[in-house]
Amino acid sequence: MLGFTLTEFLLFGKQLGIALAGAAALWGFVFSLKDFHCGKETKCVIYDWIAVRILPLFLVGFGIGVISYVGLISTIKVAAHEGIAYAPTVPEIAASFPVLTLLFALLGAITLLALSLPSKGNNAYANWITSFYGLAFVLCFFITAFPAWRGVLDGQQLFYAGHGFHSIFTVGSVLVLDYLFILSKRAKLLQQHVFSLFPTISAVVWFGLAFDFASALLIMDGFEPTIKLLFMQTVIGVLIINGVLLSGPLARRMIASVAPGGEGLSSRFKLAASIAGTISITSWMTITFIDSFEHLTFSYTEFLGGYVALIAIIFAGHQFLEWMEERTAPPAFVHE
Amino acid sequence: MNAINLTIFEKILIFAGLLFFGNVIHIATGGDFTILYIAKGVYLFGIVWLLAELLISKS
């Protein structure tokens, strides 16, 4: 219907789920690692608290990824594929299953271990979770970098890898960034620690998109002038320009606002930042989603209408989550 | 209202983003993928610039 197929939905679910889990593991690792460099200061507790709070996001991504992968194994043998020039074929996708199953099993085993350990609030758990996140990130990286196997390590196989793993650094990291932004609404102290990492996360997102662009150089003659391509190029233009404004002037102003003696943000500025954040998430989600489907039958206007409608829906949901978080009690160390 | 201050890296990326829009118009009117390659090239140049900025700021 409308060009959607079950197999493509499952491939999208696997890609987005593991990208989210991989990004959560990456930034959980970064936050939990920061406490090794700060002695016994109070902020160590804050970094550990943030690192542990990223775990639910990892579990959501892992859950979506596993369910999609299991569905994929069950259905792909009967799936029909019309053979797009540089999209993986069904046999190539199926050839990756032996390795992917092993990687998913390892990821599942360490996740179960992470969940079964007692006393998730103490220091020993916070130290242990650094190793967990590090290993989980490596496994997620290889899962996303191996969406299909051509049987030979040629340019197209490298394109599959680059076009796959960049999602951890792009859409996954953008989702984690937004989650942290909402989470930090509970207290200014949290905002100071979360906002300070915004430039680093933004740089990683930019590098992630560069990986994807660079990998596309391996298939220079692989583009087709379709409506889908035109729409995706439009969204890429939007996400780059919007991303520059969000990670540049807007982020610098937000960081300055939570610094000691910094001026608060006006409601107009907050609205602009919320709209930019929503456009960023929606754009990354949109290109990841649209990229998963090869035979969509929408016109350019329909694509654009759906995109704008999605921005409005996500903006409303985002405002609600921010409102909820602002009313959630901050962690105990904020008052210590 | 304060003027928006952008770094050189950010200006390069804004230019790359505008080129993507130009590419859409170019292809929609029957053109080839030349502007798309230029847009990606400009973006990658911006990333190299960012890398240089980061390395210089660390040294």
mmCIF file of C-alpha atoms in Angstrom, chain A:
data_model
loop_
_atom_site.group_PDB
_atom_site.id
_atom_site.type_symbol
_atom_site.label_atom_id
_atom_site.label_comp_id
_atom_site.label_asym_id
_atom_site.label_seq_id
_atom_site.Cartn_x
_atom_site.Cartn_y
_atom_site.Cartn_z
ATOM 1 C CA MET A 1 0.000 0.000 0.000
ATOM 2 C CA LEU A 2 1.390 3.417 -1.082
ATOM 3 C CA GLY A 3 4.679 1.651 -1.726
ATOM 4 C CA PHE A 4 5.257 0.428 1.850
ATOM 5 C CA THR A 5 6.285 -3.208 2.396
ATOM 6 C CA LEU A 6 6.572 -5.179 5.632
ATOM 7 C CA THR A 7 10.212 -6.061 4.984
ATOM 8 C CA GLU A 8 11.126 -2.402 4.530
ATOM 9 C CA PHE A 9 9.270 -1.493 7.735
ATOM 10 C CA LEU A 10 11.263 -4.136 9.592
ATOM 11 C CA LEU A 11 14.547 -2.962 8.052
ATOM 12 C CA PHE A 12 13.683 0.579 9.141
ATOM 13 C CA GLY A 13 12.833 -0.636 12.665
ATOM 14 C CA LYS A 14 16.123 -2.525 12.922
ATOM 15 C CA GLN A 15 18.120 0.445 11.649
ATOM 16 C CA LEU A 16 16.425 3.073 13.824
ATOM 17 C CA GLY A 17 16.285 0.861 16.932
ATOM 18 C CA ILE A 18 19.948 -0.119 16.865
ATOM 19 C CA ALA A 19 21.004 3.418 15.878
ATOM 20 C CA LEU A 20 19.191 4.690 18.973
ATOM 21 C CA ALA A 21 20.652 1.945 21.185
ATOM 22 C CA GLY A 22 24.137 2.568 19.756
ATOM 23 C CA ALA A 23 23.883 6.329 20.289
ATOM 24 C CA ALA A 24 22.533 5.842 23.829
ATOM 25 C CA ALA A 25 25.459 3.492 24.540
ATOM 26 C CA LEU A 26 27.948 5.949 23.013
ATOM 27 C CA TRP A 27 26.762 8.964 25.019
ATOM 28 C CA GLY A 28 26.115 6.878 28.134
ATOM 29 C CA PHE A 29 29.730 5.776 27.829
ATOM 30 C CA VAL A 30 30.920 9.383 27.421
ATOM 31 C CA PHE A 31 28.961 10.651 30.435
ATOM 32 C CA SER A 32 29.933 7.733 32.666
ATOM 33 C CA LEU A 33 33.581 8.093 31.588
ATOM 34 C CA LYS A 34 33.683 11.760 32.563
ATOM 35 C CA ASP A 35 33.489 10.862 36.253
ATOM 36 C CA PHE A 36 36.922 9.202 36.109
ATOM 37 C CA HIS A 37 38.485 12.597 35.438
ATOM 38 C CA CYS A 38 36.890 14.680 38.147
ATOM 39 C CA GLY A 39 38.065 13.189 41.434
ATOM 40 C CA LYS A 40 35.444 13.318 44.154
ATOM 41 C CA GLU A 41 33.580 16.436 43.171
ATOM 42 C CA THR A 42 29.808 16.652 43.245
ATOM 43 C CA LYS A 43 29.529 16.760 39.470
ATOM 44 C CA CYS A 44 30.790 13.147 39.268
ATOM 45 C CA VAL A 45 27.498 12.118 40.827
ATOM 46 C CA ILE A 46 25.665 14.175 38.220
ATOM 47 C CA TYR A 47 27.491 12.578 35.296
ATOM 48 C CA ASP A 48 26.795 9.112 36.720
ATOM 49 C CA TRP A 49 23.141 9.993 37.265
ATOM 50 C CA ILE A 50 22.816 11.131 33.635
ATOM 51 C CA ALA A 51 24.638 8.006 32.380
ATOM 52 C CA VAL A 52 22.273 5.675 34.250
ATOM 53 C CA ARG A 53 19.221 7.677 33.064
ATOM 54 C CA ILE A 54 20.229 7.017 29.451
ATOM 55 C CA LEU A 55 19.722 3.263 30.005
ATOM 56 C CA PRO A 56 15.907 3.347 29.371
ATOM 57 C CA LEU A 57 16.568 4.999 26.017
ATOM 58 C CA PHE A 58 19.054 2.230 25.191
ATOM 59 C CA LEU A 59 16.441 -0.389 26.124
ATOM 60 C CA VAL A 60 13.782 1.228 23.907
ATOM 61 C CA GLY A 61 16.171 1.205 20.935
ATOM 62 C CA PHE A 62 17.338 -2.329 21.654
ATOM 63 C CA GLY A 63 13.716 -3.533 21.971
ATOM 64 C CA ILE A 64 12.686 -1.980 18.646
ATOM 65 C CA GLY A 65 15.815 -3.380 16.984
ATOM 66 C CA VAL A 66 15.368 -6.934 18.289
ATOM 67 C CA ILE A 67 11.643 -7.129 17.481
ATOM 68 C CA SER A 68 12.303 -5.833 13.963
ATOM 69 C CA TYR A 69 15.195 -8.246 13.447
ATOM 70 C CA VAL A 70 13.208 -11.260 14.612
ATOM 71 C CA GLY A 71 10.391 -10.186 12.285
ATOM 72 C CA LEU A 72 12.881 -9.797 9.468
ATOM 73 C CA ILE A 73 14.277 -13.308 9.900
ATOM 74 C CA SER A 74 10.734 -14.697 9.897
ATOM 75 C CA THR A 75 9.496 -12.894 6.799
ATOM 76 C CA ILE A 76 12.335 -12.093 4.446
ATOM 77 C CA LYS A 77 12.410 -15.484 2.734
ATOM 78 C CA VAL A 78 9.024 -14.774 1.158
ATOM 79 C CA ALA A 79 9.621 -11.101 0.459
ATOM 80 C CA ALA A 80 9.743 -9.835 -3.086
ATOM 81 C CA HIS A 81 12.331 -7.222 -4.039
ATOM 82 C CA GLU A 82 12.408 -5.402 -7.326
ATOM 83 C CA GLY A 83 16.137 -4.841 -7.369
ATOM 84 C CA ILE A 84 17.159 -1.232 -6.914
ATOM 85 C CA ALA A 85 20.646 -0.450 -8.203
ATOM 86 C CA TYR A 86 22.339 0.122 -4.859
ATOM 87 C CA ALA A 87 19.827 -1.149 -2.319
ATOM 88 C CA PRO A 88 20.780 -4.490 -0.742
ATOM 89 C CA THR A 89 19.027 -7.436 -2.359
ATOM 90 C CA VAL A 90 17.127 -10.053 -0.339
ATOM 91 C CA PRO A 91 19.915 -12.664 -0.705
ATOM 92 C CA GLU A 92 22.471 -10.075 0.458
ATOM 93 C CA ILE A 93 20.343 -9.165 3.491
ATOM 94 C CA ALA A 94 19.798 -12.851 4.306
ATOM 95 C CA ALA A 95 23.564 -13.498 4.002
ATOM 96 C CA SER A 96 24.170 -11.100 6.903
ATOM 97 C CA PHE A 97 21.873 -13.018 9.292
ATOM 98 C CA PRO A 98 24.442 -15.517 10.708
ATOM 99 C CA VAL A 99 26.747 -12.685 11.837
ATOM 100 C CA LEU A 100 23.876 -10.387 12.902
ATOM 101 C CA THR A 101 22.237 -13.120 14.990
ATOM 102 C CA LEU A 102 25.497 -13.618 16.874
ATOM 103 C CA LEU A 103 25.881 -9.869 17.443
ATOM 104 C CA PHE A 104 22.247 -9.517 18.593
ATOM 105 C CA ALA A 105 22.706 -12.489 20.962
ATOM 106 C CA LEU A 106 25.815 -10.889 22.513
ATOM 107 C CA LEU A 107 24.036 -7.540 22.827
ATOM 108 C CA GLY A 108 21.035 -9.270 24.431
ATOM 109 C CA ALA A 109 23.273 -11.157 26.875
ATOM 110 C CA ILE A 110 25.100 -8.054 28.159
ATOM 111 C CA THR A 111 21.804 -6.127 28.322
ATOM 112 C CA LEU A 112 20.259 -8.845 30.494
ATOM 113 C CA LEU A 113 23.363 -8.735 32.672
ATOM 114 C CA ALA A 114 23.037 -4.950 33.004
ATOM 115 C CA LEU A 115 19.400 -5.269 34.035
ATOM 116 C CA SER A 116 19.964 -8.122 36.477
ATOM 117 C CA LEU A 117 22.651 -6.385 38.529
ATOM 118 C CA PRO A 118 21.300 -5.079 41.861
ATOM 119 C CA SER A 119 21.759 -1.601 43.395
ATOM 120 C CA LYS A 120 21.588 0.451 40.214
ATOM 121 C CA GLY A 121 22.077 3.673 42.146
ATOM 122 C CA ASN A 122 25.435 2.949 43.772
ATOM 123 C CA ASN A 123 28.976 3.807 42.638
ATOM 124 C CA ALA A 124 29.932 0.242 41.696
ATOM 125 C CA TYR A 125 27.057 0.101 39.199
ATOM 126 C CA ALA A 126 27.975 3.509 37.781
ATOM 127 C CA ASN A 127 31.531 2.288 37.211
ATOM 128 C CA TRP A 128 30.412 -1.020 35.732
ATOM 129 C CA ILE A 129 28.005 0.643 33.327
ATOM 130 C CA THR A 130 30.937 2.369 31.574
ATOM 131 C CA SER A 131 32.189 -1.030 30.352
ATOM 132 C CA PHE A 132 28.656 -2.079 29.429
ATOM 133 C CA TYR A 133 28.049 1.031 27.338
ATOM 134 C CA GLY A 134 31.446 0.707 25.645
ATOM 135 C CA LEU A 135 30.809 -2.900 24.602
ATOM 136 C CA ALA A 136 27.174 -2.199 23.639
ATOM 137 C CA PHE A 137 28.302 0.663 21.398
ATOM 138 C CA VAL A 138 30.831 -1.562 19.593
ATOM 139 C CA LEU A 139 28.184 -4.265 19.013
ATOM 140 C CA CYS A 140 25.595 -1.724 17.776
ATOM 141 C CA PHE A 141 28.208 -0.196 15.479
ATOM 142 C CA PHE A 142 28.896 -3.543 13.792
ATOM 143 C CA ILE A 143 25.183 -4.404 13.560
ATOM 144 C CA THR A 144 24.401 -1.144 11.745
ATOM 145 C CA ALA A 145 27.561 -1.398 9.612
ATOM 146 C CA PHE A 146 26.559 -4.862 8.376
ATOM 147 C CA PRO A 147 23.033 -4.535 6.918
ATOM 148 C CA ALA A 148 23.857 -6.957 4.101
ATOM 149 C CA TRP A 149 26.745 -9.084 2.835
ATOM 150 C CA ARG A 150 27.675 -9.187 -0.843
ATOM 151 C CA GLY A 151 30.264 -11.918 -0.370
ATOM 152 C CA VAL A 152 33.086 -9.572 -1.315
ATOM 153 C CA LEU A 153 34.490 -6.409 0.305
ATOM 154 C CA ASP A 154 33.999 -4.023 -2.631
ATOM 155 C CA GLY A 155 32.942 -0.373 -2.921
ATOM 156 C CA GLN A 156 29.252 -1.193 -2.642
ATOM 157 C CA GLN A 157 29.808 -3.233 0.527
ATOM 158 C CA LEU A 158 31.693 -0.266 2.017
ATOM 159 C CA PHE A 159 28.781 1.965 0.970
ATOM 160 C CA TYR A 160 26.402 -0.351 2.872
ATOM 161 C CA ALA A 161 28.634 0.031 5.957
ATOM 162 C CA GLY A 162 28.953 3.830 5.767
ATOM 163 C CA HIS A 163 25.283 4.265 4.929
ATOM 164 C CA GLY A 164 24.437 2.062 7.927
ATOM 165 C CA PHE A 165 26.621 3.041 10.868
ATOM 166 C CA HIS A 166 26.287 6.785 10.317
ATOM 167 C CA SER A 167 22.769 6.504 11.828
ATOM 168 C CA ILE A 168 24.301 6.037 15.296
ATOM 169 C CA PHE A 169 26.112 9.355 14.970
ATOM 170 C CA THR A 170 23.244 11.199 13.248
ATOM 171 C CA VAL A 171 19.615 10.265 13.928
ATOM 172 C CA GLY A 172 20.505 8.243 17.054
ATOM 173 C CA SER A 173 22.640 10.998 18.561
ATOM 174 C CA VAL A 174 20.028 13.655 17.749
ATOM 175 C CA LEU A 175 17.408 11.591 19.611
ATOM 176 C CA VAL A 176 19.739 11.169 22.608
ATOM 177 C CA LEU A 177 20.521 14.887 22.550
ATOM 178 C CA ASP A 178 16.828 15.721 22.654
ATOM 179 C CA TYR A 179 16.179 13.194 25.415
ATOM 180 C CA LEU A 180 18.957 14.763 27.487
ATOM 181 C CA PHE A 181 17.589 18.241 26.774
ATOM 182 C CA ILE A 182 14.144 17.235 28.066
ATOM 183 C CA LEU A 183 15.659 15.374 31.037
ATOM 184 C CA SER A 184 17.696 18.441 32.012
ATOM 185 C CA LYS A 185 14.505 20.492 32.381
ATOM 186 C CA ARG A 186 14.321 19.207 35.963
ATOM 187 C CA ALA A 187 17.119 21.447 37.265
ATOM 188 C CA LYS A 188 19.554 24.156 36.174
ATOM 189 C CA LEU A 189 22.409 22.057 37.570
ATOM 190 C CA LEU A 190 21.539 19.299 35.108
ATOM 191 C CA GLN A 191 21.319 21.818 32.264
ATOM 192 C CA GLN A 192 24.816 23.070 33.055
ATOM 193 C CA HIS A 193 26.219 19.547 32.688
ATOM 194 C CA VAL A 194 24.115 18.485 29.705
ATOM 195 C CA PHE A 195 24.453 21.732 27.720
ATOM 196 C CA SER A 196 28.234 21.677 28.108
ATOM 197 C CA LEU A 197 28.312 18.558 25.934
ATOM 198 C CA PHE A 198 26.102 20.031 23.165
ATOM 199 C CA PRO A 199 29.033 21.217 20.995
ATOM 200 C CA THR A 200 30.651 17.758 21.163
ATOM 201 C CA ILE A 201 27.424 15.933 20.283
ATOM 202 C CA SER A 202 26.740 18.405 17.450
ATOM 203 C CA ALA A 203 30.233 17.862 16.011
ATOM 204 C CA VAL A 204 29.674 14.095 16.089
ATOM 205 C CA VAL A 205 26.350 14.529 14.226
ATOM 206 C CA TRP A 206 28.082 16.633 11.542
ATOM 207 C CA PHE A 207 30.841 14.028 11.189
ATOM 208 C CA GLY A 208 28.179 11.295 10.976
ATOM 209 C CA LEU A 209 26.519 12.986 8.010
ATOM 210 C CA ALA A 210 29.951 13.404 6.424
ATOM 211 C CA PHE A 211 30.469 9.613 6.692
ATOM 212 C CA ASP A 212 27.244 9.107 4.768
ATOM 213 C CA PHE A 213 28.140 11.661 2.088
ATOM 214 C CA ALA A 214 31.642 10.205 1.769
ATOM 215 C CA SER A 215 30.271 6.656 1.430
ATOM 216 C CA ALA A 216 27.960 7.884 -1.372
ATOM 217 C CA LEU A 217 31.099 8.797 -3.347
ATOM 218 C CA LEU A 218 31.571 5.034 -3.750
ATOM 219 C CA ILE A 219 28.394 4.880 -5.858
ATOM 220 C CA MET A 220 28.725 8.048 -7.915
ATOM 221 C CA ASP A 221 26.443 6.759 -10.682
ATOM 222 C CA GLY A 222 23.832 5.345 -8.291
ATOM 223 C CA PHE A 223 21.428 8.286 -8.125
ATOM 224 C CA GLU A 224 18.101 8.363 -9.931
ATOM 225 C CA PRO A 225 16.084 11.604 -10.410
ATOM 226 C CA THR A 226 12.990 10.428 -8.522
ATOM 227 C CA ILE A 227 10.437 12.431 -6.517
ATOM 228 C CA LYS A 228 11.709 10.657 -3.402
ATOM 229 C CA LEU A 229 15.273 11.825 -4.079
ATOM 230 C CA LEU A 230 14.124 15.421 -4.640
ATOM 231 C CA PHE A 231 12.188 15.403 -1.378
ATOM 232 C CA MET A 232 15.083 13.857 0.552
ATOM 233 C CA GLN A 233 17.517 16.445 -0.820
ATOM 234 C CA THR A 234 15.084 19.160 0.293
ATOM 235 C CA VAL A 235 14.965 17.738 3.821
ATOM 236 C CA ILE A 236 18.774 17.427 3.892
ATOM 237 C CA GLY A 237 19.009 21.122 2.972
ATOM 238 C CA VAL A 238 16.581 21.960 5.780
ATOM 239 C CA LEU A 239 18.345 19.836 8.382
ATOM 240 C CA ILE A 240 21.770 21.288 7.537
ATOM 241 C CA ILE A 241 20.669 24.945 7.710
ATOM 242 C CA ASN A 242 18.439 24.357 10.742
ATOM 243 C CA GLY A 243 21.177 22.262 12.385
ATOM 244 C CA VAL A 244 23.724 25.058 11.936
ATOM 245 C CA LEU A 245 21.409 27.550 13.646
ATOM 246 C CA LEU A 246 20.506 25.086 16.410
ATOM 247 C CA SER A 247 24.020 23.836 17.184
ATOM 248 C CA GLY A 248 25.587 27.272 16.610
ATOM 249 C CA PRO A 249 23.953 30.549 17.702
ATOM 250 C CA LEU A 250 21.032 28.972 19.590
ATOM 251 C CA ALA A 251 23.186 26.456 21.506
ATOM 252 C CA ARG A 252 25.780 29.120 22.385
ATOM 253 C CA ARG A 253 23.020 31.310 23.813
ATOM 254 C CA MET A 254 21.601 28.389 25.815
ATOM 255 C CA ILE A 255 25.028 27.481 27.228
ATOM 256 C CA ALA A 256 25.612 31.129 28.200
ATOM 257 C CA SER A 257 22.208 31.273 29.916
ATOM 258 C CA VAL A 258 23.045 28.478 32.388
ATOM 259 C CA ALA A 259 26.580 29.712 33.129
ATOM 260 C CA PRO A 260 27.078 31.474 36.489
ATOM 261 C CA GLY A 261 25.678 34.999 36.129
ATOM 262 C CA GLY A 262 24.087 34.163 32.776
ATOM 263 C CA GLU A 263 20.870 35.853 31.703
ATOM 264 C CA GLY A 264 17.717 33.755 31.434
ATOM 265 C CA LEU A 265 16.156 32.984 28.086
ATOM 266 C CA SER A 266 13.136 34.882 26.821
ATOM 267 C CA SER A 267 9.978 32.933 26.013
ATOM 268 C CA ARG A 268 10.412 33.972 22.382
ATOM 269 C CA PHE A 269 13.896 32.477 22.295
ATOM 270 C CA LYS A 270 12.683 29.270 23.965
ATOM 271 C CA LEU A 271 9.965 28.955 21.328
ATOM 272 C CA ALA A 272 12.490 29.439 18.509
ATOM 273 C CA ALA A 273 14.813 26.840 20.081
ATOM 274 C CA SER A 274 11.930 24.367 20.493
ATOM 275 C CA ILE A 275 10.877 24.793 16.868
ATOM 276 C CA ALA A 276 14.483 24.328 15.677
ATOM 277 C CA GLY A 277 14.860 21.220 17.860
ATOM 278 C CA THR A 278 11.621 19.775 16.519
ATOM 279 C CA ILE A 279 12.623 20.439 12.905
ATOM 280 C CA SER A 280 15.950 18.727 13.587
ATOM 281 C CA ILE A 281 14.431 15.529 15.033
ATOM 282 C CA THR A 282 11.650 15.395 12.429
ATOM 283 C CA SER A 283 14.084 15.879 9.550
ATOM 284 C CA TRP A 284 16.465 13.132 10.704
ATOM 285 C CA MET A 285 13.583 10.736 11.358
ATOM 286 C CA THR A 286 12.041 11.584 7.983
ATOM 287 C CA ILE A 287 15.135 10.903 5.883
ATOM 288 C CA THR A 288 15.845 7.678 7.796
ATOM 289 C CA PHE A 289 12.261 6.546 7.264
ATOM 290 C CA ILE A 290 11.925 7.571 3.614
ATOM 291 C CA ASP A 291 15.339 6.086 2.822
ATOM 292 C CA SER A 292 14.048 2.667 3.939
ATOM 293 C CA PHE A 293 11.311 2.526 1.291
ATOM 294 C CA GLU A 294 12.155 2.253 -2.383
ATOM 295 C CA HIS A 295 8.762 2.398 -4.083
ATOM 296 C CA LEU A 296 6.767 5.131 -2.351
ATOM 297 C CA THR A 297 4.073 6.535 -4.630
ATOM 298 C CA PHE A 298 3.648 10.005 -3.047
ATOM 299 C CA SER A 299 3.912 13.237 -5.001
ATOM 300 C CA TYR A 300 6.372 15.941 -3.891
ATOM 301 C CA THR A 301 3.509 17.975 -2.411
ATOM 302 C CA GLU A 302 2.257 14.969 -0.436
ATOM 303 C CA PHE A 303 5.751 14.276 0.911
ATOM 304 C CA LEU A 304 6.096 17.926 1.930
ATOM 305 C CA GLY A 305 2.613 18.045 3.491
ATOM 306 C CA GLY A 306 3.321 14.941 5.563
ATOM 307 C CA TYR A 307 6.659 16.387 6.669
ATOM 308 C CA VAL A 308 5.111 19.685 7.830
ATOM 309 C CA ALA A 309 2.258 17.839 9.586
ATOM 310 C CA LEU A 310 4.806 15.627 11.365
ATOM 311 C CA ILE A 311 6.757 18.700 12.520
ATOM 312 C CA ALA A 312 3.520 20.110 14.038
ATOM 313 C CA ILE A 313 2.675 16.811 15.797
ATOM 314 C CA ILE A 314 6.195 16.298 17.177
ATOM 315 C CA PHE A 315 6.336 19.937 18.307
ATOM 316 C CA ALA A 316 3.114 19.484 20.295
ATOM 317 C CA GLY A 317 4.376 16.233 21.829
ATOM 318 C CA HIS A 318 7.723 17.842 22.624
ATOM 319 C CA GLN A 319 6.086 20.773 24.390
ATOM 320 C CA PHE A 320 4.029 18.347 26.469
ATOM 321 C CA LEU A 321 7.110 16.316 27.485
ATOM 322 C CA GLU A 322 8.973 19.506 28.440
ATOM 323 C CA TRP A 323 5.998 20.604 30.529
ATOM 324 C CA MET A 324 5.914 17.204 32.271
ATOM 325 C CA GLU A 325 9.669 17.200 32.969
ATOM 326 C CA GLU A 326 9.608 20.726 34.405
ATOM 327 C CA ARG A 327 7.155 19.435 37.005
ATOM 328 C CA THR A 328 9.212 16.343 37.885
ATOM 329 C CA ALA A 329 11.168 16.501 41.114
ATOM 330 C CA PRO A 330 14.919 16.942 40.491
ATOM 331 C CA PRO A 331 17.375 14.317 41.814
ATOM 332 C CA ALA A 332 18.358 14.565 45.490
ATOM 333 C CA PHE A 333 21.928 15.782 44.819
ATOM 334 C CA VAL A 334 20.550 19.036 43.387
ATOM 335 C CA HIS A 335 19.608 20.044 46.947
ATOM 336 C CA GLU A 336 22.832 18.815 48.590
#
